[in-house]
Coordinates of C-alpha atoms and ligand atoms in Angstrom, one line a residue:
X1291 CA 63.4 17.2 -136.2
X1292 CA 60.1 16.5 -134.5
X1293 CA 58.7 19.8 -135.8
X1294 CA 60.0 19.2 -139.5
X1295 CA 58.3 15.7 -139.1
X1296 CA 54.8 17.6 -138.4
X1297 CA 55.4 19.9 -141.0
X1298 CA 56.3 17.7 -143.7
X1299 CA 53.1 15.4 -142.1
X1300 CA 51.1 18.5 -142.3
X1301 CA 51.7 19.4 -145.7
X1302 CA 51.7 15.7 -147.0
X1303 CA 47.6 15.5 -145.7
X1304 CA 46.9 19.2 -146.8
X1305 CA 48.1 17.8 -150.6
X1306 CA 46.0 14.4 -149.6
X1307 CA 43.1 16.6 -149.0
X1308 CA 43.7 19.0 -152.0
X1309 CA 44.2 16.4 -154.4
X1310 CA 40.9 14.6 -153.7
X1311 CA 39.0 17.6 -153.8
X1312 CA 40.0 19.0 -157.0
X1313 CA 39.6 14.9 -158.2
X1314 CA 36.1 15.3 -157.5
X1315 CA 33.9 17.1 -159.6
X1316 CA 29.8 17.6 -159.5
X1317 CA 26.7 17.4 -162.2
X1318 CA 25.4 20.4 -162.0
X1319 CA 21.5 19.7 -163.6
X1320 CA 19.3 22.1 -163.7
X1321 CA 15.6 20.2 -164.5
X1322 CA 13.6 21.1 -161.3
X1323 CA 10.7 23.9 -161.4
X1324 CA 12.6 25.9 -158.3
X1325 CA 16.4 26.4 -159.8
X1326 CA 18.5 28.4 -156.9
X1327 CA 20.0 31.5 -159.0
X1328 CA 22.9 30.3 -160.0
X1329 CA 25.3 32.9 -158.6
X1330 CA 24.2 30.9 -155.2
X1331 CA 24.3 27.7 -156.7
X1332 CA 28.5 28.7 -157.7
X1333 CA 28.7 30.0 -154.0
X1334 CA 27.5 26.7 -152.2
X1335 CA 30.4 25.0 -154.8
X1336 CA 32.9 27.6 -153.4
X1337 CA 31.9 27.3 -150.1
X1338 CA 32.6 23.4 -150.1
X1339 CA 36.1 23.8 -152.5
X1340 CA 34.7 21.8 -155.1
X1341 CA 36.6 22.9 -158.0
X1342 CA 35.2 20.9 -161.2
X1343 CA 30.7 20.9 -162.7
X1344 CA 30.0 18.6 -165.2
X1345 CA 27.2 20.8 -167.4
X1346 CA 23.9 19.8 -169.3
X1347 CA 23.6 22.5 -171.9
X1348 CA 25.9 25.7 -172.3
X1349 CA 23.0 27.8 -170.9
X1350 CA 24.7 31.3 -170.7
X1351 CA 23.4 33.0 -166.9
X1352 CA 25.0 29.7 -165.3
X1353 CA 28.2 29.7 -167.6
X1354 CA 28.9 33.5 -167.1
X1355 CA 28.3 32.6 -163.1
X1356 CA 31.5 30.7 -163.2
X1357 CA 33.4 33.0 -164.4
X1358 CA 36.9 34.6 -162.1
X1359 CA 36.3 31.7 -160.2
X1360 CA 38.5 29.2 -160.6
X1361 CA 36.1 25.9 -161.4
X1362 CA 37.0 24.0 -164.3
X1363 CA 34.1 23.2 -166.5
X1364 CA 32.7 20.9 -168.5
X1365 CA 30.0 22.4 -170.8
X1366 CA 27.3 20.2 -172.9
X1367 CA 25.4 20.2 -176.2
X1368 CA 21.9 17.8 -175.4
X1369 CA 21.1 15.0 -177.4
X1370 CA 18.3 16.2 -179.5
X1371 CA 20.9 19.0 -180.9
X1372 CA 23.5 16.4 -182.2
X1373 CA 21.5 16.3 -185.4
X1374 CA 21.6 20.4 -186.2
X1375 CA 26.0 19.8 -185.4
X1376 CA 26.8 16.8 -187.4
X1377 CA 25.3 18.6 -190.0
X1378 CA 27.3 21.5 -190.8
X1379 CA 30.0 22.4 -189.7
X1380 CA 29.2 26.5 -189.5
X1381 CA 26.6 25.5 -186.9
X1382 CA 29.1 24.2 -184.9
X1383 CA 31.3 27.1 -185.4
X1384 CA 28.4 29.4 -184.9
X1385 CA 27.7 26.9 -181.0
X1386 CA 31.7 27.8 -180.3
X1387 CA 31.4 31.2 -180.7
X1388 CA 28.7 31.5 -179.1
X1389 CA 28.9 29.6 -176.3
X1390 CA 32.4 28.9 -175.6
X1391 CA 34.4 32.1 -177.1
X1392 CA 32.3 34.0 -175.6
X1393 CA 33.7 32.6 -171.9
X1394 CA 37.4 32.9 -172.6
X1395 CA 37.9 36.2 -171.6
X1396 CA 41.0 37.3 -169.5
X1397 CA 39.1 36.1 -165.5
X1398 CA 36.3 34.4 -167.5
X1399 CA 35.3 30.7 -167.6
X1400 CA 37.6 27.9 -167.5
X1401 CA 36.6 26.1 -169.6
X1402 CA 37.6 22.4 -170.1
X1403 CA 35.5 20.0 -171.8
X1404 CA 32.5 20.3 -173.8
X1405 CA 30.4 17.2 -174.1
X1406 CA 28.8 16.1 -177.3
X1407 CA 25.2 14.5 -175.9
X1408 CA 24.4 12.0 -173.3
X1409 CA 24.4 8.6 -173.2
X1410 CA 23.3 9.1 -176.6
X1411 CA 23.5 5.1 -177.2
X1412 CA 21.2 4.1 -174.1
X1413 CA 19.3 1.6 -175.6
X1414 CA 16.4 2.6 -174.8
X1415 CA 16.3 5.2 -177.2
X1416 CA 16.3 2.9 -180.1
X1417 CA 19.6 4.0 -181.6
X1418 CA 17.7 7.6 -182.7
X1419 CA 20.8 9.1 -182.0
X1420 CA 23.7 6.2 -183.7
X1421 CA 24.4 8.4 -186.4
X1422 CA 24.7 11.9 -186.1
X1423 CA 26.9 11.8 -182.5
X1424 CA 30.2 11.3 -184.8
X1425 CA 29.9 13.7 -186.8
X1426 CA 29.1 16.3 -184.2
X1427 CA 31.8 14.9 -182.1
X1428 CA 33.8 15.3 -184.9
X1429 CA 32.6 18.9 -186.0
X1430 CA 32.2 20.4 -182.8
X1431 CA 36.4 19.3 -182.3
X1432 CA 37.0 21.1 -185.5
X1433 CA 35.6 24.3 -184.4
X1434 CA 37.6 24.6 -181.2
X1435 CA 40.0 24.1 -183.1
X1436 CA 40.0 26.6 -185.6
X1437 CA 38.7 29.6 -182.5
X1438 CA 42.9 28.1 -181.5
X1439 CA 41.3 26.4 -178.0
X1440 CA 41.9 22.6 -179.4
X1441 CA 44.9 22.1 -177.1
X1442 CA 42.4 23.0 -173.6
X1443 CA 39.3 22.1 -175.0
X1444 CA 38.7 19.1 -175.3
X1445 CA 35.1 17.2 -177.1
X1446 CA 33.8 14.4 -175.8
X1447 CA 31.0 12.3 -175.5
X1448 CA 29.5 11.1 -172.1
X1449 CA 28.8 7.2 -172.4
X1450 CA 26.4 5.0 -170.3
X1451 CA 28.0 2.4 -169.2
X1452 CA 25.9 0.1 -171.2
X1453 CA 27.6 0.4 -173.8
X1454 CA 30.0 -1.9 -172.9
X1455 CA 29.4 -5.0 -171.2
X1456 CA 31.1 -8.5 -170.2
X1457 CA 30.3 -12.0 -171.4
X1458 CA 30.7 -13.2 -167.5
X1459 CA 31.4 -11.9 -164.5
X1460 CA 34.7 -11.1 -165.6
X1461 CA 36.4 -7.6 -166.6
X1462 CA 38.5 -9.7 -169.0
X1463 CA 35.7 -10.8 -171.2
X1464 CA 34.6 -6.6 -171.5
X1465 CA 34.4 -5.5 -175.0
X1466 CA 31.9 -2.7 -176.9
X1467 CA 28.4 -3.8 -177.7
X1468 CA 28.4 -5.5 -180.4
X1469 CA 25.1 -3.5 -182.3
X1470 CA 27.7 -1.0 -181.7
X1471 CA 31.2 -2.2 -181.7
X1472 CA 32.4 -0.4 -185.3
X1473 CA 31.2 2.7 -183.9
X1474 CA 32.5 2.9 -181.0
X1475 CA 35.7 1.7 -182.1
X1476 CA 36.0 4.8 -184.3
X1477 CA 35.2 6.9 -181.9
X1478 CA 37.9 5.9 -179.5
X1479 CA 40.3 6.3 -181.7
X1480 CA 39.0 9.5 -183.2
X1481 CA 39.1 10.8 -179.3
X1482 CA 42.4 9.0 -178.7
X1483 CA 43.9 10.7 -181.4
X1484 CA 42.9 14.2 -180.1
X1485 CA 43.9 13.4 -176.3
X1486 CA 40.4 13.7 -175.1
X1487 CA 39.3 11.5 -171.9
X1488 CA 36.2 8.9 -172.9
X1489 CA 33.3 9.6 -170.1
X1490 CA 32.0 6.8 -168.9
X1491 CA 28.6 6.8 -165.7
X1492 CA 28.5 4.2 -163.5
X1493 CA 26.5 3.2 -161.4
X1494 CA 26.7 0.3 -158.5
X1495 CA 23.2 1.5 -157.4
X1496 CA 21.5 0.3 -160.8
X1497 CA 23.2 -2.9 -160.6
X1498 CA 21.5 -3.5 -157.0
X1499 CA 18.2 -1.7 -158.8
X1500 CA 18.3 -4.1 -161.7
X1501 CA 19.4 -7.2 -159.8
X1502 CA 17.1 -8.9 -157.1
X1503 CA 20.1 -11.3 -156.5
X1504 CA 22.6 -8.8 -156.8
X1505 CA 25.6 -9.1 -153.9
X1506 CA 23.9 -5.7 -152.1
X1507 CA 27.5 -5.4 -150.2
X1508 CA 29.4 -5.5 -153.5
X1509 CA 27.9 -2.2 -154.7
X1510 CA 29.8 -0.4 -152.2
X1511 CA 33.3 -0.2 -151.0
X1512 CA 33.4 -2.3 -147.2
X1513 CA 34.4 -5.7 -148.8
X1514 CA 32.4 -8.4 -147.3
X1515 CA 31.1 -9.9 -150.7
X1516 CA 32.4 -12.9 -151.8
X1517 CA 34.8 -11.1 -154.6
X1518 CA 35.1 -11.8 -158.0
X1519 CA 38.3 -13.0 -159.4
X1520 CA 39.5 -12.1 -163.0
X1521 CA 43.1 -13.5 -164.0
X1522 CA 44.5 -13.2 -159.6
X1523 CA 43.1 -10.1 -159.5
X1524 CA 40.5 -9.8 -157.4
X1525 CA 37.4 -7.8 -157.3
X1526 CA 35.9 -6.8 -153.9
X1527 CA 33.2 -3.9 -155.8
X1528 CA 31.2 -3.9 -158.6
X1529 CA 32.6 -0.4 -159.7
X1530 CA 36.2 -1.8 -160.0
X1531 CA 34.7 -4.6 -162.1
X1532 CA 32.9 -2.2 -164.0
X1533 CA 35.6 0.2 -164.7
X1534 CA 38.1 -2.5 -165.4
X1535 CA 35.7 -4.3 -168.0
X1536 CA 35.9 -0.7 -169.8
X1537 CA 39.9 -0.7 -169.5
X1538 CA 39.5 -4.4 -171.4
X1539 CA 37.4 -2.9 -173.8
X1540 CA 39.4 -0.1 -174.9
X1541 CA 42.6 -2.3 -175.0
X1542 CA 40.4 -4.5 -177.2
X1543 CA 39.9 -1.0 -179.7
X1544 CA 43.6 -0.4 -179.8
X1545 CA 43.6 2.5 -177.4
X1546 CA 45.2 0.9 -174.1
X1547 CA 46.7 3.7 -172.7
X1548 CA 43.6 6.0 -172.8
X1549 CA 42.3 8.9 -170.2
X1550 CA 38.9 7.7 -168.8
X1551 CA 36.5 9.7 -166.7
X1552 CA 33.9 9.0 -164.6
X1553 CA 31.1 11.4 -166.2
X1554 CA 28.5 10.3 -163.0
X1555 CA 29.1 8.8 -160.2
X1556 CA 26.4 8.3 -156.7
X1557 CA 23.7 6.9 -154.7
X1558 CA 19.8 8.5 -155.1
X1559 CA 18.3 8.5 -151.4
X1560 CA 15.0 8.3 -152.0
X1561 CA 12.2 6.3 -154.7
X1562 CA 13.4 3.0 -153.6
X1563 CA 13.8 0.9 -150.6
X1564 CA 17.5 1.2 -151.7
X1565 CA 18.1 5.3 -152.0
X1566 CA 18.1 6.7 -148.5
X1567 CA 20.3 8.6 -146.6
X1568 CA 22.3 6.0 -145.2
X1569 CA 22.8 3.5 -148.0
X1570 CA 23.9 7.0 -149.6
X1571 CA 26.5 7.6 -147.0
X1572 CA 27.6 4.6 -146.6
X1573 CA 27.9 5.3 -150.6
X1574 CA 30.1 7.6 -150.6
X1575 CA 32.2 7.4 -147.5
X1576 CA 33.5 4.6 -149.4
X1577 CA 33.9 6.1 -152.6
X1578 CA 35.5 9.5 -150.9
X1579 CA 37.7 7.2 -149.2
X1580 CA 38.8 5.1 -152.2
X1581 CA 39.4 8.5 -153.9
X1582 CA 41.4 9.5 -151.4
X1583 CA 44.2 6.5 -151.3
X1584 CA 44.5 7.0 -155.0
X1585 CA 44.4 3.7 -155.3
X1586 CA 42.3 3.6 -158.4
X1587 CA 41.4 0.2 -159.5
X1588 CA 43.5 -2.8 -160.2
X1589 CA 43.8 -2.4 -163.9
X1590 CA 44.5 1.6 -163.1
X1591 CA 46.3 2.2 -160.0
X1592 CA 46.8 5.8 -159.0
X1593 CA 44.8 8.6 -159.7
X1594 CA 41.2 9.3 -160.6
X1595 CA 38.9 11.9 -162.1
X1596 CA 35.1 11.8 -161.1
X1597 CA 32.3 13.7 -161.0
X1598 CA 29.5 12.8 -158.7
X1599 CA 26.1 13.0 -160.0
X1600 CA 24.7 15.0 -158.2
X1601 CA 24.7 18.1 -157.0
X1602 CA 20.5 19.1 -156.6
X1603 CA 17.7 16.9 -156.4
X1604 CA 15.6 17.5 -159.5
X1605 CA 12.0 17.1 -159.3
X1606 CA 11.2 17.5 -162.9
X1607 CA 13.7 14.2 -164.6
X1608 CA 11.8 11.5 -166.0
X1609 CA 10.6 8.8 -163.6
X1610 CA 10.9 6.1 -166.4
X1611 CA 14.5 4.8 -165.4
X1612 CA 12.3 4.6 -161.8
X1613 CA 11.4 7.1 -159.1
X1614 CA 14.8 7.1 -157.7
X1615 CA 15.8 9.9 -160.8
X1616 CA 14.7 13.1 -158.9
X1617 CA 16.7 12.2 -156.2
X1618 CA 20.0 11.8 -156.8
X1619 CA 21.4 15.0 -154.9
X1620 CA 23.7 15.7 -152.5
X1621 CA 21.8 18.9 -151.6
X1622 CA 18.1 18.7 -151.7
X1623 CA 16.2 21.4 -153.8
X1624 CA 16.9 24.3 -151.7
X1625 CA 20.4 23.5 -151.3
X1626 CA 20.6 22.3 -147.6
X1627 CA 23.1 19.0 -147.4
X1628 CA 21.5 15.7 -147.0
X1629 CA 24.6 14.1 -144.9
X1630 CA 27.8 14.5 -143.8
X1631 CA 30.4 13.9 -146.7
X1632 CA 34.5 13.5 -146.2
X1633 CA 35.7 15.2 -149.7
X1634 CA 39.0 14.7 -147.3
X1635 CA 38.6 10.8 -147.7
X1636 CA 40.7 10.6 -143.9
X1637 CA 37.1 10.1 -142.0
X1638 CA 36.9 13.4 -141.3
X1639 CA 33.2 13.6 -141.9
X1640 CA 31.5 17.1 -142.4
X1641 CA 28.4 18.4 -143.5
X1642 CA 28.4 20.2 -146.0
X1643 CA 28.0 24.0 -146.2
X1644 CA 24.3 24.6 -147.3
X1645 CA 23.3 27.8 -150.2
X1646 CA 23.3 30.9 -148.7
X1647 CA 20.2 33.5 -149.8
X1648 CA 17.8 31.5 -150.3
X1649 CA 14.1 32.9 -150.3
X1650 CA 11.1 30.4 -149.0
X1651 CA 7.6 31.0 -150.2
X1652 CA 5.2 31.6 -147.1
X1653 CA 5.0 28.6 -144.9
X1654 CA 1.8 27.4 -146.0
X1655 CA 0.7 23.7 -147.5
X1656 CA -2.2 22.6 -149.4
X1657 CA -3.7 19.3 -147.5
X1658 CA -7.0 17.0 -148.2
X1659 CA -9.8 18.7 -146.6
X1660 CA -11.5 15.8 -144.9
X1661 CA -15.1 14.8 -147.4
X1662 CA -17.6 11.9 -147.4
X1663 CA -17.6 11.8 -150.9
X1664 CA -14.5 10.2 -152.6
X1665 CA -15.4 9.5 -155.5
X1666 CA -13.5 12.6 -157.0
X1667 CA -10.3 11.8 -155.3
X1668 CA -8.8 9.5 -157.4
X1669 CA -8.6 12.1 -160.3
X1670 CA -7.4 15.0 -158.7
X1671 CA -4.8 12.7 -157.2
X1672 CA -3.2 11.6 -160.6
X1673 CA -3.9 15.1 -161.3
X1674 CA -2.0 16.4 -159.3
X1675 CA 0.9 13.6 -159.6
X1676 CA 0.8 13.8 -162.6
X1677 CA 1.8 17.6 -162.5
X1678 CA 3.9 17.3 -160.1
X1679 CA 6.2 15.0 -158.2
X1680 CA 5.2 12.2 -155.8
X1681 CA 7.9 10.3 -156.4
X1682 CA 8.4 10.3 -152.7
X1683 CA 4.9 8.2 -152.2
X1684 CA 6.0 4.4 -153.2
X1685 CA 6.9 1.4 -152.4
X1686 CA 10.1 1.6 -149.8
X1687 CA 10.3 5.4 -150.0
X1688 CA 10.3 8.0 -147.5
X1689 CA 7.0 8.7 -147.1
X1690 CA 5.5 5.3 -147.9
X1691 CA 3.4 5.1 -144.4
X1692 CA 1.5 7.9 -145.5
X1693 CA -2.0 6.9 -144.4
X1694 CA -4.9 8.0 -147.3
X1695 CA -5.6 11.1 -146.5
X1696 CA -1.9 12.0 -146.2
X1697 CA -1.7 10.7 -149.2
X1698 CA -3.7 12.4 -150.9
X1699 CA -2.9 15.6 -149.2
X1700 CA 0.5 14.7 -150.2
X1701 CA -0.3 15.1 -153.7
X1702 CA -2.3 17.9 -153.1
X1703 CA 0.7 20.1 -151.7
X1704 CA 3.4 19.2 -154.4
X1705 CA 1.2 20.5 -156.9
X1706 CA 0.6 23.4 -155.3
X1707 CA 4.1 24.7 -153.9
X1708 CA 5.1 23.1 -157.8
X1709 CA 2.4 26.1 -159.1
X1710 CA 4.7 28.8 -156.8
X1711 CA 1.4 28.4 -154.0
X1712 CA -1.0 29.8 -157.0
X1713 CA -4.3 29.8 -154.4
X1714 CA -6.1 28.4 -157.8
X1715 CA -3.8 25.4 -157.7
X1716 CA -5.2 24.6 -153.9
X1717 CA -9.0 23.8 -155.1
X1718 CA -9.1 20.1 -156.1
X1719 CA -12.6 20.7 -157.0
X1720 CA -13.0 21.6 -153.1
X1721 CA -11.6 19.3 -151.9
X1722 CA -8.1 20.7 -150.8
X1723 CA -7.7 24.0 -148.5
X1724 CA -4.1 25.7 -147.1
X1725 CA -3.4 25.1 -143.9
X1726 CA -0.3 27.2 -142.4
X1727 CA 0.1 24.2 -139.6
X1728 CA 3.6 22.6 -141.1
X1729 CA 1.8 19.3 -142.5
X1730 CA 5.0 16.7 -142.7
X1731 CA 4.1 13.2 -141.1
X1732 CA 7.5 11.7 -138.9
X1733 CA 10.3 11.0 -141.7
X1734 CA 8.0 12.6 -144.7
X1735 CA 8.5 16.0 -145.2
X1736 CA 6.1 18.2 -146.8
X1737 CA 8.4 20.0 -148.9
X1738 CA 7.5 24.6 -148.8
X1739 CA 8.5 26.0 -151.9
X1740 CA 11.8 28.4 -153.1
X1741 CA 11.3 31.4 -155.0
X1742 CA 12.9 30.0 -158.4
X1743 CA 15.9 32.2 -160.4
X1744 CA 13.1 33.3 -162.5
X1745 CA 10.3 34.4 -160.5
X1746 CA 13.2 36.2 -158.2
X1747 CA 14.7 38.3 -161.4
X1748 CA 11.3 39.1 -162.5
X1749 CA 10.8 40.6 -159.3
X1750 CA 13.6 42.5 -159.1
X1751 CA 12.9 43.8 -162.3
X1752 CA 9.5 45.0 -161.7
X1753 CA 10.8 46.5 -158.5
X1754 CA 13.5 47.9 -161.1
X1755 CA 10.6 49.0 -163.0
X1756 CA 8.8 51.2 -160.9
X1757 CA 12.0 53.0 -159.8
X1758 CA 12.5 53.9 -163.3
X1759 CA 9.1 55.3 -163.9
X1760 CA 8.8 56.7 -160.0
X1761 CA 12.1 59.0 -161.2
X1762 CA 11.1 60.0 -164.1
X1763 CA 7.8 60.8 -162.4
X1764 CA 9.9 63.4 -160.4
X1765 CA 12.4 64.3 -163.2
X1766 CA 9.1 65.5 -164.7
X1767 CA 7.6 67.6 -161.8
Ligands
LIG1029 C1 24.0 27.7 -177.0 O1 23.7 26.9 -176.5 C2 22.3 26.6 -176.1 C3 22.2 25.8 -174.8 O2 22.9 24.2 -175.7 C4 21.3 26.9 -177.4 O3 20.2 27.0 -176.6 C5 22.0 27.9 -178.0 O4 21.0 28.0 -178.8 C6 23.5 28.2 -178.0 N1 23.9 29.3 -179.4 C7 23.8 29.0 -179.7 C8 24.5 30.6 -180.9 O5 24.0 28.2 -180.9
LIG1030 C1 11.9 2.5 -178.4 O1 11.0 1.6 -178.5 C2 9.8 1.3 -177.7 C3 9.2 0.3 -178.2 O2 8.8 0.0 -179.4 C4 9.2 2.6 -177.3 O3 8.0 1.8 -176.7 C5 9.9 3.7 -176.8 O4 9.0 4.5 -176.9 C6 11.1 4.0 -178.3 N1 11.8 4.9 -177.6 C7 12.4 5.5 -178.3 C8 12.9 7.2 -177.4 O5 12.3 5.9 -179.6
LIG1031 C1 -20.2 12.1 -154.7 O1 -20.0 13.1 -155.9 C2 -20.4 12.4 -157.5 C3 -19.6 13.7 -158.1 O2 -20.0 15.2 -157.7 C4 -22.1 12.6 -157.5 O3 -22.1 12.2 -158.3 C5 -22.1 11.6 -156.2 O4 -23.5 10.5 -156.4 C6 -21.6 11.6 -155.2 N1 -22.4 10.3 -154.3 C7 -23.0 10.2 -153.4 C8 -22.9 9.0 -152.4 O5 -23.3 11.7 -152.7
LIG1032 C1 0.0 6.1 -150.6 O1 0.0 5.7 -152.0 C2 1.4 5.2 -152.4 C3 1.6 5.0 -153.9 O2 0.6 5.9 -154.9 C4 0.7 4.1 -152.3 O3 1.6 2.8 -152.7 C5 0.7 3.5 -150.6 O4 -0.1 2.5 -150.8 C6 -0.3 4.3 -150.5 N1 -1.1 4.8 -149.4 C7 -2.5 4.1 -149.0 C8 -1.9 3.9 -147.5 O5 -3.2 4.9 -149.6
LIG1033 C1 7.9 21.4 -141.4 O1 8.6 20.0 -140.4 C2 9.5 19.2 -140.7 C3 9.8 18.1 -139.8 O2 9.5 18.6 -139.0 C4 10.2 20.1 -141.2 O3 11.8 19.3 -141.3 C5 10.2 21.5 -141.9 O4 11.1 22.1 -141.9 C6 9.4 21.9 -141.2 N1 9.0 23.3 -142.3 C7 8.5 24.7 -141.8 C8 8.4 25.4 -142.6 O5 8.8 25.3 -140.9

């Protein structure tokens, strides 16, 4: 009797944890100067039990690495290709053949979705992608249908939560943005008729970042801030309120039961006063607990499908929106986990499994050589920062407390590492020198770069060429 109960309890726990892990996917972006090998990243996903990934393109090396893993994949078409696919159906057909069908052999890649564009209606794009997006979506879905995969693979458009808003702080006043309301209505009805989901990116961090009066606790999931009351429903966090604003907007567009996927959600760890490991951990702890409870939101209780943003820090992302853009990873650039993550939601925080087999460049740094004449410094620091990543130096960031010399060294080192430690990249008109003494200062990390995937492949290819030449020489002898 007791044993049976334990058995039932254990299997319930197992089912609960499996559910969470399967519902939570990750975004795998690759805008970094030194990416790990796709195969290394895929093994890291597997080691952490991550079962879904969302990509930002259809890079064949990356997609092939996912074959046979059972990991569900969302491929993507970048915004700058939307015109190409909106213009001719044949372009879409060709893309599906080369980038989808190719991977769908027995034991191949489990492709579930194709993202057509990425947040194409951001107001900062000034309407550039308003015209081509829907025609591109239709052409891609038509091509998927024609290839015989229409039931299994759905085309959709990941959209930023700025495509809708509420006239008040109440979700029930929500609707799609006025300038795109007709277009959004057409899009959601097309998606709905095709059984495709609405994919939305929701960022509590940005609510806090963009509004100095925003109540901090409302960005998290622990309660502790004044709830918003809407038609008798209490909203205790901005995520639920935002999500339900979308639910209301969909209702008003005539598709009240449309499936919603959260395409991106996460918290950055550097580059702003609210972007740090403590806050990120607090956010993910609360969010994972919510996912584990299958509570959903007040208007959509139950199971929810989400993709965390993002998997790995990306040092080449644009920092136009803010320095935090390069620090969204739940893993560092070298595949080390940043914090514990509770993928079961039952309070069992575990450090995630780091990437294995990552190769580092030599343990050396490029630093400022003290100089009496500082007149050349500003131009050299600007040069270094503009071509590398100084996003950890700003106010509230991990390296903001460096002294003047430390600042200069940080910039020089970032450039040197990003140039794969090329000796000539550590000169700066004679202001810099290479050292083997770890230049990190307190919590400010002066990183040593890793050998990037491209370089590793080139060096292996080089070795192979030498081997082949040797063989030929031996045979000739
Ligand atoms: C496949 O997708 C990639 C990335 O979007 C793109 O560069 C490539 O041109 C596509 N291949 C074809 C044949 O369209
Ligand atoms: C949008 O317009 C603004 C202001 O005119 C301009 O600064 C920005 O570069 C434009 N962005 C794009 C993507 O065209
Ligand atoms: C500092 O260096 C600059 C550029 O080499 C030079 O023009 C300037 O005269 C120097 N200043 C002093 C005080 O040596
Ligand atoms: C270091 O650089 C950062 C970013 O440019 C700046 O905010 C900070 O004031 C600098 N610190 C010193 C001591 O110059
Ligand atoms: C340099 O020191 C930092 C901080 O102590 C440490 O995290 C990092 O691993 C060290 N780097 C190397 C290459 O030893």
